[in-house]
């Protein structure tokens, strides 16, 4: 396996999504854009901590920020998730084929094992 000298975009996405708070923020933003204050009120942590999570999400492109007056609004950006899905597609196809093959093997097995008279 080659050693990488720097993180790729996919690495950054997985790093960002590895944190449950960041995933919760993304789920929250699926309902629509929200100001940072409304996001922070949903979590039991200090606002600067929520802002740090938003920065990580913003840095890898999962959310974007728009300043309107005194407030900053965040919303989900779909393209990085689409890119991640494209990266995951070959793995999904691989496992779907293996599960299909396993299903065929299981379907070919008899429903109940035959009793062997030698086992008595």
PDB file of C-alpha atoms in Angstrom:
ATOM      1  CA  UNK A   1       0.000   0.000   0.000  1.00  0.00           C
ATOM      2  CA  UNK A   2       1.553   3.327  -1.001  1.00  0.00           C
ATOM      3  CA  UNK A   3       2.141   5.876   1.733  1.00  0.00           C
ATOM      4  CA  UNK A   4       0.372   9.192   1.157  1.00  0.00           C
ATOM      5  CA  UNK A   5       2.265  12.389   1.761  1.00  0.00           C
ATOM      6  CA  UNK A   6      -0.858  14.511   2.181  1.00  0.00           C
ATOM      7  CA  UNK A   7      -4.528  14.030   2.831  1.00  0.00           C
ATOM      8  CA  UNK A   8      -6.892  13.789  -0.106  1.00  0.00           C
ATOM      9  CA  UNK A   9     -10.335  15.349  -0.245  1.00  0.00           C
ATOM     10  CA  UNK A  10     -11.799  11.930   0.533  1.00  0.00           C
ATOM     11  CA  UNK A  11      -9.556  11.666   3.606  1.00  0.00           C
ATOM     12  CA  UNK A  12     -10.790  15.047   4.836  1.00  0.00           C
ATOM     13  CA  UNK A  13     -14.423  14.061   4.273  1.00  0.00           C
ATOM     14  CA  UNK A  14     -14.054  10.822   6.207  1.00  0.00           C
ATOM     15  CA  UNK A  15     -12.222  12.648   8.998  1.00  0.00           C
ATOM     16  CA  UNK A  16     -14.998  15.229   9.224  1.00  0.00           C
ATOM     17  CA  UNK A  17     -17.751  12.601   9.131  1.00  0.00           C
ATOM     18  CA  UNK A  18     -16.049  10.408  11.733  1.00  0.00           C
ATOM     19  CA  UNK A  19     -17.199  12.811  14.428  1.00  0.00           C
ATOM     20  CA  UNK A  20     -20.808  12.197  15.586  1.00  0.00           C
ATOM     21  CA  UNK A  21     -21.394  15.867  16.426  1.00  0.00           C
ATOM     22  CA  UNK A  22     -20.521  16.852  12.853  1.00  0.00           C
ATOM     23  CA  UNK A  23     -22.868  14.209  11.492  1.00  0.00           C
ATOM     24  CA  UNK A  24     -25.589  15.536  13.816  1.00  0.00           C
ATOM     25  CA  UNK A  25     -24.977  19.062  12.512  1.00  0.00           C
ATOM     26  CA  UNK A  26     -25.288  17.834   8.921  1.00  0.00           C
ATOM     27  CA  UNK A  27     -28.543  16.053   9.757  1.00  0.00           C
ATOM     28  CA  UNK A  28     -29.830  19.215  11.416  1.00  0.00           C
ATOM     29  CA  UNK A  29     -28.992  21.247   8.326  1.00  0.00           C
ATOM     30  CA  UNK A  30     -30.890  18.846   6.064  1.00  0.00           C
ATOM     31  CA  UNK A  31     -34.016  20.690   7.237  1.00  0.00           C
ATOM     32  CA  UNK A  32     -32.594  23.875   5.736  1.00  0.00           C
ATOM     33  CA  UNK A  33     -30.047  26.540   6.410  1.00  0.00           C
ATOM     34  CA  UNK A  34     -29.735  27.813   9.942  1.00  0.00           C
ATOM     35  CA  UNK A  35     -27.842  30.548  11.746  1.00  0.00           C
ATOM     36  CA  UNK A  36     -24.948  29.391  13.894  1.00  0.00           C
ATOM     37  CA  UNK A  37     -26.803  30.439  17.050  1.00  0.00           C
ATOM     38  CA  UNK A  38     -29.715  28.091  16.264  1.00  0.00           C
ATOM     39  CA  UNK A  39     -27.274  25.265  15.551  1.00  0.00           C
ATOM     40  CA  UNK A  40     -25.382  25.889  18.797  1.00  0.00           C
ATOM     41  CA  UNK A  41     -28.615  25.836  20.833  1.00  0.00           C
ATOM     42  CA  UNK A  42     -29.204  22.222  19.748  1.00  0.00           C
ATOM     43  CA  UNK A  43     -25.997  20.947  21.299  1.00  0.00           C
ATOM     44  CA  UNK A  44     -24.824  20.758  24.891  1.00  0.00           C
ATOM     45  CA  UNK A  45     -21.504  22.435  24.259  1.00  0.00           C
ATOM     46  CA  UNK A  46     -20.105  25.926  24.134  1.00  0.00           C
ATOM     47  CA  UNK A  47     -20.767  27.901  20.973  1.00  0.00           C
ATOM     48  CA  UNK A  48     -17.027  28.112  20.132  1.00  0.00           C
ATOM     49  CA  UNK A  49     -16.937  24.304  20.114  1.00  0.00           C
ATOM     50  CA  UNK A  50     -19.869  24.190  17.686  1.00  0.00           C
ATOM     51  CA  UNK A  51     -18.132  26.832  15.580  1.00  0.00           C
ATOM     52  CA  UNK A  52     -15.022  24.644  15.475  1.00  0.00           C
ATOM     53  CA  UNK A  53     -17.103  21.714  14.189  1.00  0.00           C
ATOM     54  CA  UNK A  54     -18.674  24.005  11.585  1.00  0.00           C
ATOM     55  CA  UNK A  55     -15.207  25.138  10.497  1.00  0.00           C
ATOM     56  CA  UNK A  56     -14.141  21.518   9.894  1.00  0.00           C
ATOM     57  CA  UNK A  57     -17.326  20.906   7.888  1.00  0.00           C
ATOM     58  CA  UNK A  58     -16.786  24.127   5.940  1.00  0.00           C
ATOM     59  CA  UNK A  59     -13.104  23.408   5.260  1.00  0.00           C
ATOM     60  CA  UNK A  60     -13.943  20.124   3.549  1.00  0.00           C
ATOM     61  CA  UNK A  61     -16.883  21.658   1.671  1.00  0.00           C
ATOM     62  CA  UNK A  62     -19.699  19.805   3.425  1.00  0.00           C
ATOM     63  CA  UNK A  63     -21.339  23.075   4.480  1.00  0.00           C
ATOM     64  CA  UNK A  64     -21.119  26.617   3.272  1.00  0.00           C
ATOM     65  CA  UNK A  65     -21.474  29.794   5.257  1.00  0.00           C
ATOM     66  CA  UNK A  66     -23.195  32.996   4.261  1.00  0.00           C
ATOM     67  CA  UNK A  67     -23.015  36.137   6.343  1.00  0.00           C
ATOM     68  CA  UNK A  68     -26.210  38.207   6.473  1.00  0.00           C
ATOM     69  CA  UNK A  69     -26.066  41.192   8.765  1.00  0.00           C
ATOM     70  CA  UNK A  70     -24.859  40.072  12.156  1.00  0.00           C
ATOM     71  CA  UNK A  71     -25.588  36.379  11.551  1.00  0.00           C
ATOM     72  CA  UNK A  72     -23.815  33.595   9.747  1.00  0.00           C
ATOM     73  CA  UNK A  73     -26.050  30.998   8.101  1.00  0.00           C
ATOM     74  CA  UNK A  74     -24.937  27.465   7.295  1.00  0.00           C
ATOM     75  CA  UNK A  75     -26.333  25.031   4.777  1.00  0.00           C
ATOM     76  CA  UNK A  76     -25.363  21.609   3.436  1.00  0.00           C
ATOM     77  CA  UNK A  77     -23.419  21.442   0.197  1.00  0.00           C
ATOM     78  CA  UNK A  78     -24.350  18.249  -1.661  1.00  0.00           C
ATOM     79  CA  UNK A  79     -21.358  17.877  -3.999  1.00  0.00           C
ATOM     80  CA  UNK A  80     -18.852  16.424  -1.464  1.00  0.00           C
ATOM     81  CA  UNK A  81     -21.438  13.862  -0.377  1.00  0.00           C
ATOM     82  CA  UNK A  82     -22.041  12.991  -4.028  1.00  0.00           C
ATOM     83  CA  UNK A  83     -18.265  12.589  -4.525  1.00  0.00           C
ATOM     84  CA  UNK A  84     -18.111  10.361  -1.452  1.00  0.00           C
ATOM     85  CA  UNK A  85     -21.002   8.262  -2.768  1.00  0.00           C
ATOM     86  CA  UNK A  86     -19.143   7.864  -6.073  1.00  0.00           C
ATOM     87  CA  UNK A  87     -16.072   6.672  -4.148  1.00  0.00           C
ATOM     88  CA  UNK A  88     -18.183   4.178  -2.183  1.00  0.00           C
ATOM     89  CA  UNK A  89     -20.107   2.805  -5.211  1.00  0.00           C
ATOM     90  CA  UNK A  90     -17.530   0.136  -6.207  1.00  0.00           C
ATOM     91  CA  UNK A  91     -17.515  -1.207  -2.639  1.00  0.00           C
ATOM     92  CA  UNK A  92     -21.289  -1.336  -2.578  1.00  0.00           C
ATOM     93  CA  UNK A  93     -21.341  -3.230  -5.884  1.00  0.00           C
ATOM     94  CA  UNK A  94     -18.667  -5.635  -4.586  1.00  0.00           C
ATOM     95  CA  UNK A  95     -20.600  -6.479  -1.413  1.00  0.00           C
ATOM     96  CA  UNK A  96     -23.956  -6.590  -3.183  1.00  0.00           C
ATOM     97  CA  UNK A  97     -22.535  -9.225  -5.590  1.00  0.00           C
ATOM     98  CA  UNK A  98     -21.058 -11.226  -2.693  1.00  0.00           C
ATOM     99  CA  UNK A  99     -24.348 -11.147  -0.798  1.00  0.00           C
ATOM    100  CA  UNK A 100     -26.178 -12.209  -3.959  1.00  0.00           C
ATOM    101  CA  UNK A 101     -23.776 -15.157  -4.323  1.00  0.00           C
ATOM    102  CA  UNK A 102     -24.257 -16.059  -0.653  1.00  0.00           C
ATOM    103  CA  UNK A 103     -28.030 -15.959  -1.143  1.00  0.00           C
ATOM    104  CA  UNK A 104     -27.716 -18.347  -4.085  1.00  0.00           C
ATOM    105  CA  UNK A 105     -25.644 -20.768  -1.987  1.00  0.00           C
ATOM    106  CA  UNK A 106     -28.118 -20.597   0.891  1.00  0.00           C
ATOM    107  CA  UNK A 107     -31.068 -21.113  -1.463  1.00  0.00           C
ATOM    108  CA  UNK A 108     -29.394 -24.240  -2.832  1.00  0.00           C
ATOM    109  CA  UNK A 109     -29.029 -25.783   0.626  1.00  0.00           C
ATOM    110  CA  UNK A 110     -31.741 -28.205   1.756  1.00  0.00           C
ATOM    111  CA  UNK A 111     -34.206 -26.700   4.211  1.00  0.00           C
ATOM    112  CA  UNK A 112     -33.608 -29.334   6.864  1.00  0.00           C
ATOM    113  CA  UNK A 113     -30.552 -31.497   7.234  1.00  0.00           C
ATOM    114  CA  UNK A 114     -31.153 -35.163   6.426  1.00  0.00           C
ATOM    115  CA  UNK A 115     -30.780 -37.462   9.379  1.00  0.00           C
ATOM    116  CA  UNK A 116     -27.972 -39.874   8.965  1.00  0.00           C
ATOM    117  CA  UNK A 117     -28.740 -43.313  10.368  1.00  0.00           C
ATOM    118  CA  UNK A 118     -25.004 -43.773  11.125  1.00  0.00           C
ATOM    119  CA  UNK A 119     -25.146 -40.912  13.678  1.00  0.00           C
ATOM    120  CA  UNK A 120     -27.313 -42.931  16.063  1.00  0.00           C
TER     121      UNK A 120
END
